[in-house]
Short mmCIF file of C-alpha atoms and ligand atoms in Angstrom, two decimals:
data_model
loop_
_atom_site.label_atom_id
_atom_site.label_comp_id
_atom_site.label_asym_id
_atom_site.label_seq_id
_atom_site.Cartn_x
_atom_site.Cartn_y
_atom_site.Cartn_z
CA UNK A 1192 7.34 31.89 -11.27
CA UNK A 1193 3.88 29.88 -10.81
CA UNK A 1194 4.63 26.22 -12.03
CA UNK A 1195 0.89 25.22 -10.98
CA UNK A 1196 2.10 21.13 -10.21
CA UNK A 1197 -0.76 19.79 -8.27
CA UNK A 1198 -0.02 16.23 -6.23
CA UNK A 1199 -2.73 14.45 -8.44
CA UNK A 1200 -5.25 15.39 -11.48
CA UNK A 1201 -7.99 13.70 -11.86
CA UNK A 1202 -8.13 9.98 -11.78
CA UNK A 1203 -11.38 9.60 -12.07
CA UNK A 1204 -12.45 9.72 -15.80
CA UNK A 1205 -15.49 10.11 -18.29
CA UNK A 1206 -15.28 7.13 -19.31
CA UNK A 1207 -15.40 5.91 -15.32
CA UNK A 1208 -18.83 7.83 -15.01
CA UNK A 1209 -20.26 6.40 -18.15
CA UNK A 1210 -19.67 3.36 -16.80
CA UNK A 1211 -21.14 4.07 -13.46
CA UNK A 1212 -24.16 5.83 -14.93
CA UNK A 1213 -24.66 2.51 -17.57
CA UNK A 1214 -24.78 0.74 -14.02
CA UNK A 1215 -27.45 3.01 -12.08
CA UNK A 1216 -29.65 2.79 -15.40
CA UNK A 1217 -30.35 -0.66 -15.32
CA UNK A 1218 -33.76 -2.06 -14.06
CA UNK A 1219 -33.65 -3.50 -10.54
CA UNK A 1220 -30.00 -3.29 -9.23
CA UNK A 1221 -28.10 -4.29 -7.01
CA UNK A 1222 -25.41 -1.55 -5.47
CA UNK A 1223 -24.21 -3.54 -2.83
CA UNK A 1224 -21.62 -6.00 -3.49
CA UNK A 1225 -22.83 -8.23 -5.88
CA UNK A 1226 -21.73 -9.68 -9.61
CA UNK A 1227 -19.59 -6.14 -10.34
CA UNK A 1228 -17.54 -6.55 -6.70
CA UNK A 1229 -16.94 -10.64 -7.96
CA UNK A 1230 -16.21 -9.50 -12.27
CA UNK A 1231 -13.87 -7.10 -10.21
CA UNK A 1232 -11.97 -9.21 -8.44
CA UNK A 1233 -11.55 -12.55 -10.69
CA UNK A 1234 -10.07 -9.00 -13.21
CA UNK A 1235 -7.47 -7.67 -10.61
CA UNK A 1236 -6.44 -11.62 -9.50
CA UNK A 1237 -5.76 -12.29 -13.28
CA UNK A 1238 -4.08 -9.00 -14.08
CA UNK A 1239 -1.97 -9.05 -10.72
CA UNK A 1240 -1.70 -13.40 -11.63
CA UNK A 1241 -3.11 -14.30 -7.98
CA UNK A 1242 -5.71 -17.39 -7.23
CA UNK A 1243 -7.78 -15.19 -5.39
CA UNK A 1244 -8.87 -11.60 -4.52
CA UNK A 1245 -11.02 -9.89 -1.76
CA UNK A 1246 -12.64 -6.20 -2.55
CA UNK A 1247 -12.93 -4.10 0.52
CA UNK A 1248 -13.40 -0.44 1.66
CA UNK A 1249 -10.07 0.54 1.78
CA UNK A 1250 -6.48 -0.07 2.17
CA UNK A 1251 -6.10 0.40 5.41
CA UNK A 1252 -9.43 -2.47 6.00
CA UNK A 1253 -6.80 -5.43 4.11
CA UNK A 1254 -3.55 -4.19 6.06
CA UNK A 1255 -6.31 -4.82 9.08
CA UNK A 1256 -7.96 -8.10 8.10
CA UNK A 1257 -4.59 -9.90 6.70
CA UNK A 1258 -3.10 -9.26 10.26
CA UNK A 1259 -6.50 -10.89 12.12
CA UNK A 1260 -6.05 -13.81 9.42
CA UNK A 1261 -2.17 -13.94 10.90
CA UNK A 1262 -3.73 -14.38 14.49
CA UNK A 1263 -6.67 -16.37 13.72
CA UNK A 1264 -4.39 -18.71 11.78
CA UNK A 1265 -2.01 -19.12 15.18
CA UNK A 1266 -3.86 -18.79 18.23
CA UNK A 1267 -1.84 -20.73 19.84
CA UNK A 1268 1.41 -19.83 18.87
CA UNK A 1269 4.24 -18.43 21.05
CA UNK A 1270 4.82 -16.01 17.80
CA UNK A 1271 3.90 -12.45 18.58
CA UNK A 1272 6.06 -10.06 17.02
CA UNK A 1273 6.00 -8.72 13.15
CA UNK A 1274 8.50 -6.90 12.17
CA UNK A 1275 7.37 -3.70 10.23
CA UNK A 1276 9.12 -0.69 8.60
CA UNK A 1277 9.49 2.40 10.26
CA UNK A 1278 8.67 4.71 6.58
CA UNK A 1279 4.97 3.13 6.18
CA UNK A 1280 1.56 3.81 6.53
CA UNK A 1281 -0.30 3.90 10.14
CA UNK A 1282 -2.66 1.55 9.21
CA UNK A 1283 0.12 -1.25 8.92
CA UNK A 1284 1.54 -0.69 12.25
CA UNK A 1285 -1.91 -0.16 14.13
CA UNK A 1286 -2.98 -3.66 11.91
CA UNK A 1287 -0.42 -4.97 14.18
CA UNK A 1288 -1.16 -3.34 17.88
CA UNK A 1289 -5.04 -4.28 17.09
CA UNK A 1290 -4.53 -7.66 16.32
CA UNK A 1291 -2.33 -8.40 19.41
CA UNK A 1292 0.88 -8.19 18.31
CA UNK A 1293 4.19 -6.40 19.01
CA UNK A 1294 5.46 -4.16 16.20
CA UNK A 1295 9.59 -4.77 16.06
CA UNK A 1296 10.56 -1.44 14.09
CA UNK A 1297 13.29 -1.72 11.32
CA UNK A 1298 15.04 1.31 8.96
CA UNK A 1299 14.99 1.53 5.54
CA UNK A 1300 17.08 2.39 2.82
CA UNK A 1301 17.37 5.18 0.90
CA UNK A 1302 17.65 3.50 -2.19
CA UNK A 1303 14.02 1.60 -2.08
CA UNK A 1304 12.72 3.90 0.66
CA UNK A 1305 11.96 -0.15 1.83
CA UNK A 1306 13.05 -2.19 4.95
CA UNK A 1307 17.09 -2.76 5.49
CA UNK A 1308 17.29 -6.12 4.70
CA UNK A 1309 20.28 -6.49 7.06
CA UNK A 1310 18.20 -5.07 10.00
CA UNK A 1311 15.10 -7.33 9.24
CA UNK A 1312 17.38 -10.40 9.28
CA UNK A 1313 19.03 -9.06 12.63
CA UNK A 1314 15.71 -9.09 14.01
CA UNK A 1315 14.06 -11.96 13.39
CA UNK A 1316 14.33 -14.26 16.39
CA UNK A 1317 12.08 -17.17 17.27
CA UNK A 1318 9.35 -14.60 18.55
CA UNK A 1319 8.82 -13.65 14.92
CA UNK A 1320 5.73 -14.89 12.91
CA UNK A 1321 5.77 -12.44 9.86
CA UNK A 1322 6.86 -9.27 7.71
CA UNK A 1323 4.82 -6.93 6.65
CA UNK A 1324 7.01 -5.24 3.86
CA UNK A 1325 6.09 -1.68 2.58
CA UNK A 1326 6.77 -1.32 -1.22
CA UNK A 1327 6.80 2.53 -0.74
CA UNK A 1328 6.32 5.16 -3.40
CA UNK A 1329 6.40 2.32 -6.09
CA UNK A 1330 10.21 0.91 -5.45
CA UNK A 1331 10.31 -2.97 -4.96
CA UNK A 1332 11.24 -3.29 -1.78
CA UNK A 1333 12.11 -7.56 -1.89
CA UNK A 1334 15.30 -8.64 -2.77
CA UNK A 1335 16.79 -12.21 -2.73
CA UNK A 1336 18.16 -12.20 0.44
CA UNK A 1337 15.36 -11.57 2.39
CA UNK A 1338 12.86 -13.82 0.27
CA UNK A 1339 15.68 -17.24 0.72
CA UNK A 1340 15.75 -16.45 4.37
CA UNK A 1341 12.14 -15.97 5.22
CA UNK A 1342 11.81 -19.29 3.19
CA UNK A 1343 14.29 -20.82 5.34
CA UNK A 1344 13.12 -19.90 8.72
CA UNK A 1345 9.66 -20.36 7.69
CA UNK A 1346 8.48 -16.58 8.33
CA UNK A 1347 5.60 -15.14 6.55
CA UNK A 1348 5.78 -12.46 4.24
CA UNK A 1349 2.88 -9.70 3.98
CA UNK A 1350 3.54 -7.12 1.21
CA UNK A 1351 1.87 -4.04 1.37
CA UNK A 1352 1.55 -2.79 -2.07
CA UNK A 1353 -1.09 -0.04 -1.90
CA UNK A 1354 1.89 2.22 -2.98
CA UNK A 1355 3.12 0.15 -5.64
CA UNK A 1356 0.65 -1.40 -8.55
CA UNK A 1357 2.39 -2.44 -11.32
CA UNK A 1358 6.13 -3.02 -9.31
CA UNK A 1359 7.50 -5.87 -10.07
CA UNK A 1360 11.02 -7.98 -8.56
CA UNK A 1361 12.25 -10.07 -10.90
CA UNK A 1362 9.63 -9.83 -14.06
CA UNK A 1363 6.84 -10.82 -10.99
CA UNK A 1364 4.36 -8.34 -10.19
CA UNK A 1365 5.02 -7.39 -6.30
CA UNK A 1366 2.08 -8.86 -4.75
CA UNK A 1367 2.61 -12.01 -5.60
CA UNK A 1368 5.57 -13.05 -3.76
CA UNK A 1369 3.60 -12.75 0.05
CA UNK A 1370 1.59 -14.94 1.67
CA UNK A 1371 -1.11 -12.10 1.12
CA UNK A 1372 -0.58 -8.74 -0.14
CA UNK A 1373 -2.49 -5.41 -0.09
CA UNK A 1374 -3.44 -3.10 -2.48
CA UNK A 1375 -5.31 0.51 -1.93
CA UNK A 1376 -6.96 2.10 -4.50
CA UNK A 1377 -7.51 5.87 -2.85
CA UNK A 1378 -8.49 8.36 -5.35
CA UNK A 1379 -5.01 9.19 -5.23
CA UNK A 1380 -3.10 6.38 -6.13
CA UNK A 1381 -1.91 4.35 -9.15
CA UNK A 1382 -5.74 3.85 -10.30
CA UNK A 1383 -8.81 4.09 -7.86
CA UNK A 1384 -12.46 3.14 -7.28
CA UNK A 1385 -12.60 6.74 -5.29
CA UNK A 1386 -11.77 4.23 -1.88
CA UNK A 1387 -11.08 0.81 -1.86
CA UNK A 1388 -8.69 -2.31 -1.36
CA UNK A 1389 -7.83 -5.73 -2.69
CA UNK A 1390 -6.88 -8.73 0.06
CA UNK A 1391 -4.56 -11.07 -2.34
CA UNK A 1392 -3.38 -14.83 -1.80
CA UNK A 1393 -2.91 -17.60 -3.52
CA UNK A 1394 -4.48 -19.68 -0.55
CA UNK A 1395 -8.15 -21.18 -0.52
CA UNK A 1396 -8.53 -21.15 3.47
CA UNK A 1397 -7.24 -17.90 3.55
CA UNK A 1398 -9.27 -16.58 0.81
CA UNK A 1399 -12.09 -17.95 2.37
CA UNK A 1400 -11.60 -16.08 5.92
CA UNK A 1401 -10.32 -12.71 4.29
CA UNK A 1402 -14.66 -12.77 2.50
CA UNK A 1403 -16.23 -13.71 6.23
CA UNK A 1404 -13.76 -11.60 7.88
CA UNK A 1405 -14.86 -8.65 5.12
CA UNK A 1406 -18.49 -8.97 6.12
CA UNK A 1407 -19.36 -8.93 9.67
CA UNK A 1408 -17.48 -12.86 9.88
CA UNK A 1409 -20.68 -14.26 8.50
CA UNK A 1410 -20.44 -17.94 7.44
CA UNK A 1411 -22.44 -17.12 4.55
CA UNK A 1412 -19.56 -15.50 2.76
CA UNK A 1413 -17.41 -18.14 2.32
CA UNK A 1414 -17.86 -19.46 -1.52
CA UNK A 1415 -16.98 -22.88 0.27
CA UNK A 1416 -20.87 -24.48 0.62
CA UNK A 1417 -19.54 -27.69 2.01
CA UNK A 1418 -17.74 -25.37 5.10
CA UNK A 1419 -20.91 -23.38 5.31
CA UNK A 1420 -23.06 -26.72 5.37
CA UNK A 1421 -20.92 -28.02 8.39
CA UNK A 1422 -20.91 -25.04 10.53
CA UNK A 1423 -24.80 -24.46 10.05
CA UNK A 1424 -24.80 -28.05 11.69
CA UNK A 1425 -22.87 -27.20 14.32
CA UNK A 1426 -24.32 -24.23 15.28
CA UNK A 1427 -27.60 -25.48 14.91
CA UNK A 1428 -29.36 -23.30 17.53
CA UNK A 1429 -28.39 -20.37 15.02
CA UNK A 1430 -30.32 -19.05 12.11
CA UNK A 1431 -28.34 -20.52 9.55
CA UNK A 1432 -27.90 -16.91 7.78
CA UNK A 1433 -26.82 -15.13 11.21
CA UNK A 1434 -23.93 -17.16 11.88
CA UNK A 1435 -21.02 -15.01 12.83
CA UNK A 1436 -17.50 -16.62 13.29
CA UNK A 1437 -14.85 -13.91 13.70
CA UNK A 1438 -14.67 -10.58 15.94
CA UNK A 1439 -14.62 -8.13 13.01
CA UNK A 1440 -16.51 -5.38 11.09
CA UNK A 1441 -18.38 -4.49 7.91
CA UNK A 1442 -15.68 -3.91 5.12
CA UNK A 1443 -16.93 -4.50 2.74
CA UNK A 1444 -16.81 -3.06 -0.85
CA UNK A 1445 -20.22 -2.03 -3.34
CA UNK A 1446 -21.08 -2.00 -7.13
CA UNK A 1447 -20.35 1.38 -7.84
CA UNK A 1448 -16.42 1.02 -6.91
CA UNK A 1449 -16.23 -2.14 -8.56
CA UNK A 1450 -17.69 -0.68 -11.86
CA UNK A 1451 -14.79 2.50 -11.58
CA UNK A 1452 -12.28 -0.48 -10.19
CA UNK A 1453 -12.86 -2.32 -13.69
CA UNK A 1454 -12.78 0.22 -16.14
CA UNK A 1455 -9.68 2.08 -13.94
CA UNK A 1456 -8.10 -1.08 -14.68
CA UNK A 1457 -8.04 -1.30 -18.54
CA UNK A 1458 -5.56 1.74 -18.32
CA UNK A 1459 -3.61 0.65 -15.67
CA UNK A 1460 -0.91 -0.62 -17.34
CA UNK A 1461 -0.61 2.00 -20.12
CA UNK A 1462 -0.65 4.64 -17.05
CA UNK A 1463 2.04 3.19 -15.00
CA UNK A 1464 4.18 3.75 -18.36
CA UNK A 1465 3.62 7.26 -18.29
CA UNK A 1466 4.21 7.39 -15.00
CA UNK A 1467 7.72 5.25 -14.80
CA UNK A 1468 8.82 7.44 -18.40
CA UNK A 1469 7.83 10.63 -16.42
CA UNK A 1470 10.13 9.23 -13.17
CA UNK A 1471 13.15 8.24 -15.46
CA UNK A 1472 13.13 12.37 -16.98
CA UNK A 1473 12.95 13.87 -13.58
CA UNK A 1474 15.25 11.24 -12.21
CA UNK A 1475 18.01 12.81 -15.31
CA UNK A 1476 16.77 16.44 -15.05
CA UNK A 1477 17.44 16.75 -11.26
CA UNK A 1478 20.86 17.81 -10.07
CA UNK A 1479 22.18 15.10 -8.29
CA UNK A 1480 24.37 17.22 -5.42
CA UNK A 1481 21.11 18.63 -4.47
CA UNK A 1482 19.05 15.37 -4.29
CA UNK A 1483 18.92 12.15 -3.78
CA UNK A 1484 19.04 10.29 -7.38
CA UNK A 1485 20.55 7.26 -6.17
CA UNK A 1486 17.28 4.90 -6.24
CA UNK A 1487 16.44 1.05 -7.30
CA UNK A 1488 14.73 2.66 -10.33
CA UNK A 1489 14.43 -1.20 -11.78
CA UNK A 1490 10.87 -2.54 -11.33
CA UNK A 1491 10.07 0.24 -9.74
CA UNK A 1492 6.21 1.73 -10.81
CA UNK A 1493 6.09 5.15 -8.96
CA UNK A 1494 2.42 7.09 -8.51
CA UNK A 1495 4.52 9.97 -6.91
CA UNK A 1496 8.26 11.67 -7.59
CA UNK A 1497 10.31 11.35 -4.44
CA UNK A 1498 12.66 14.31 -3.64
CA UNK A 1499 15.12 13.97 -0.79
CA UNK A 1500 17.27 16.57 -0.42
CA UNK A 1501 20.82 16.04 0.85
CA UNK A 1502 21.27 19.00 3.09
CA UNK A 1503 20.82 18.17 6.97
CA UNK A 1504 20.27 22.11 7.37
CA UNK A 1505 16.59 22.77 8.37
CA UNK A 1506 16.70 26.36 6.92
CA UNK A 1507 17.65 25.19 4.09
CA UNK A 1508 14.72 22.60 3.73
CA UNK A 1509 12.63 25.85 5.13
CA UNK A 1510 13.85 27.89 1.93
CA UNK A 1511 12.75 24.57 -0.24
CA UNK A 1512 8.97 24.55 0.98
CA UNK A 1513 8.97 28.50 0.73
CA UNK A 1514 10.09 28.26 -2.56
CA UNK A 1515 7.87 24.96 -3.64
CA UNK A 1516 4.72 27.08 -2.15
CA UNK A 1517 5.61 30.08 -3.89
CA UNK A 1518 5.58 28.66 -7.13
CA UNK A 1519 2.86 26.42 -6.50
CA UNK A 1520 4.10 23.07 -6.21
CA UNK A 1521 2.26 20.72 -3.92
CA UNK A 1522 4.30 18.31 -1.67
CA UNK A 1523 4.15 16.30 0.94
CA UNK A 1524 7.02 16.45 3.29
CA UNK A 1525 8.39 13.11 5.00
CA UNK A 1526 7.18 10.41 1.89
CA UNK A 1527 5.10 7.35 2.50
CA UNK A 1528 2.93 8.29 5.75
CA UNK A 1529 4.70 11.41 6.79
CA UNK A 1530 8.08 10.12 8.03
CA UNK A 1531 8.96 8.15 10.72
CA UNK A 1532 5.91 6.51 12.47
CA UNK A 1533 8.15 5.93 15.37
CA UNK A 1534 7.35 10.05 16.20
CA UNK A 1535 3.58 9.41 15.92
CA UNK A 1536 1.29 10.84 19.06
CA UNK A 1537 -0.64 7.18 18.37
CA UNK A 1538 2.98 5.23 19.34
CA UNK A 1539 4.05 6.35 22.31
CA UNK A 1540 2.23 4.44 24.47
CA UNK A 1541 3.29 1.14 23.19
CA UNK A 1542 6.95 2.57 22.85
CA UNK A 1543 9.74 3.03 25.51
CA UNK A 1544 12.45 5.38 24.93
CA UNK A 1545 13.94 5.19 21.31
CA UNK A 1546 17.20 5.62 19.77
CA UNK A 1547 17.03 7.75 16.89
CA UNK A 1548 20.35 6.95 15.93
CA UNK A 1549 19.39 3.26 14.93
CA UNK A 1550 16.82 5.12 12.92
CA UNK A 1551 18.94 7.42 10.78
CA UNK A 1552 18.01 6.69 6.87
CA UNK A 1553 13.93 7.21 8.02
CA UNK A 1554 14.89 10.25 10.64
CA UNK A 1555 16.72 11.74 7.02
CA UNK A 1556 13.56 11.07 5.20
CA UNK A 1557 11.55 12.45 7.86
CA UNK A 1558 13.11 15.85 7.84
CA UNK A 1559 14.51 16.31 4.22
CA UNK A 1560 12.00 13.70 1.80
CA UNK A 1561 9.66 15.16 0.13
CA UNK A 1562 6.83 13.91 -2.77
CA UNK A 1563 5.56 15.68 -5.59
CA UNK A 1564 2.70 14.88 -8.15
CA UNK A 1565 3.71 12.06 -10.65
CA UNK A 1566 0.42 11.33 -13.36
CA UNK A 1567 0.41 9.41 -16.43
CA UNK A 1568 -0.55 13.07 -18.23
CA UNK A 1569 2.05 15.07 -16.94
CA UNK A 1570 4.59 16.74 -20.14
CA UNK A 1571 7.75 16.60 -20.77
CA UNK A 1572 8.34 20.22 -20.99
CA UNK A 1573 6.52 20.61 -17.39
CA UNK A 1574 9.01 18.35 -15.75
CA UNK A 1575 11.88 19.86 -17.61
CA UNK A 1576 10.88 23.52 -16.08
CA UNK A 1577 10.29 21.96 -12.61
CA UNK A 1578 13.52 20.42 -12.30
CA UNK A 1579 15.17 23.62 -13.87
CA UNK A 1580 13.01 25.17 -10.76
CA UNK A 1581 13.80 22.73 -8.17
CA UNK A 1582 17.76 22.92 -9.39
CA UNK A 1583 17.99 26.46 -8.53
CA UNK A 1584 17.14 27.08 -5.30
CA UNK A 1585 20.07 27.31 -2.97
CA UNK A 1586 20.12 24.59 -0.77
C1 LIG B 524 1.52 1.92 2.17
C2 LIG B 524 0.07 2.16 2.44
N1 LIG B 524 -0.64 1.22 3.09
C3 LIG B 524 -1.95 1.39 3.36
C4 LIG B 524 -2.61 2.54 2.99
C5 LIG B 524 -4.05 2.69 3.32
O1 LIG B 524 -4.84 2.76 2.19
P1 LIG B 524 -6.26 3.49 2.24
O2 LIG B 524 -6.01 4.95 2.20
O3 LIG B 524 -6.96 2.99 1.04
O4 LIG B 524 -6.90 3.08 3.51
C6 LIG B 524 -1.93 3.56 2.33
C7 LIG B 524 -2.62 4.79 1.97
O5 LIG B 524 -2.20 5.68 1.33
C8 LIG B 524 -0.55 3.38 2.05
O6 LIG B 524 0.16 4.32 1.44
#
């Protein structure tokens, strides 16, 4: 039986290319960033209820330039390590290596697919200068615990969130909680501006490195004039528009994403209903003694359904993809990032030998989790016959 379930339809829309075709019509534009990139912004920092947001290229560019605000924030600290889940995206961890710093791995849970709280806390020693939490597949990965003690011992929290719009712990959007957060908006993700990625904080100086640090580290970026004023006095052998502060790149973001960014964003929250709805049906369709139902479901905003299986047979997980491909069901096998980053070719170098054992909830996911296509449009009748699909196969 051919169940046709793509991992995504289209989240671009129409009305997105009306939009962007209104744009290219008008007399003399500008398509680099310009009044669209800033209406974008001041729109996501009101709808996520931030101060401030930066729009960049990608996810992947604010994982990057939060960790180089970490280290140009405490150059001369004795804090070098950030500890960092081992279910995540490579960009977090390589964030990390780039920028200097020593990646201290944790597990997750099952539950949240999110760091072990009781690990983090185990590893936090006077080395540490932040977290860099993963709110994978939409669960909220924060809890209380973690946020009193990371108060308490003065650590800073960085939430990745490029999984996750919409999440929220405790009625409070995820995102919000961190000293900055991330968001991505890949075409394939909650909503999208095709690629793209929002730096988030609720601090001025911060704010005002994450713009330079978007764009080449150019003084003339920051929205402070009385900051740019003094440093075009103290460099004064500059050109006061070729002033460039920070090692970094171009990341920046241009008119065209900001226009899909802003109209993706008036649906946003009627979306992540669908979605959530759709997660609840397949959470009560799927037979439980075959997968892994158990999850954190509250506050949760998933883009994708997660299916770990509970067998620890590999031909059994064999029979699952043959039987997935068969009847046309597109996954991706080891959830957020492909399993545990702790196997990556890119690692080893930086790695000595590891225990896998301290490793087992991610080493599970990495053999047996799974994710399949989760979109706002998806019907009720077409989950219903996948999990009637997915509960028969022998495993
Ligand atoms: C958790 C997480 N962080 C960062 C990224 C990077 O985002 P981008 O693909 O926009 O670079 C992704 C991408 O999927 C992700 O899932």
């Amino acid at each position: 039986m051919k169940l046709n379930h793509s991992l995504m339809n289209n989240n671009f829309t129409m009305p997105d290319l009306a939009k962007v075709k209104q744009l290219l019509k008008k007399k003399n534009i500008i398509l680099t960033q310009s009044t669209q990139v800033e209406n974008f912004e001041k729109s996501w920092s009101k709808w996520l209820d931030v101060r401030y947001s930066t729009f960049v290229n990608s996810g992947s560019s604010a994982n990057y330039i939060s960790i180089k605000i970490l280290q140009i924030l405490n150059k001369n600290s004795v804090k070098n390590e950030i500890i960092v889940p081992t279910l995540t995206w490579v960009s977090d961890i390589n964030s990390i290596i780039m920028n200097g710093f020593k990646p201290i791995f944790v597990d997750i849970n099952l539950s949240n697919l999110s760091m072990d709280t009781n690990q983090v806390l185990n590893k936090i020693n006077k080395k540490t200068l932040a977290v860099f939490i993963t709110h994978a597949q939409g669960f909220n990965g924060l809890d209380d615990t973690l946020l009193k003690e990371l108060k308490n011992k003065k650590i800073h929290l960085i939430e990745d969130v490029c999984e996750s719009h919409g999440a929220v712990h405790k009625n409070k959007k995820l995102g919000t909680y961190g000293l900055i957060s991330n968001f991505s908006f890949y075409y394939a993700h909650h909503m999208t501006t095709i690629e793209g990625g929002m730096i988030c904080t609720n601090d001025k100086k911060i704010y005002e490195i994450s713009r330079m640090l978007s764009s080449h580290g150019m003084i003339q970026e920051a929205k402070n004039k009385i900051f740019e004023k003094k440093m075009i006095k103290k460099y004064n052998d500059l050109s006061p528009k070729f002033i460039f502060l920070y090692t970094t790149l171009n990341f920046r973001n241009n008119e065209i994403g900001a226009t899909i960014g802003i109209n993706q964003l008036k649906t946003l929250n009627k979306n992540n209903k669908n979605r959530s709805k759709n997660f609840n049906l397949f959470l009560k369709e799927l037979d439980s003694k075959k997968y892994f139902t158990d999850y954190k479901v509250i506050g949760s905003c998933n883009y994708a359904f997660p299916i770990i299986l509970k067998t620890i047979s590999i031909a059994k997980r064999n029979l699952f993809e043959k039987m997935l491909s068969l009847a046309n069901i597109e996954f991706r096998r080891g959830n957020a990032g492909g399993g545990n980053q702790l196997r990556q070719p890119y690692l080893k170098e930086f790695l000595g030998k590891i225990n896998f054992n301290n490793f087992k909830n991610v080493e599970h996911v990495h053999n047996f989790g799974y994710y399949i296509g989760n979109y706002p449009t998806l019907k009720k009748n077409k989950i219903i016959k996948i999990c009637n699909f997915l509960n028969n196969i022998k495993i």
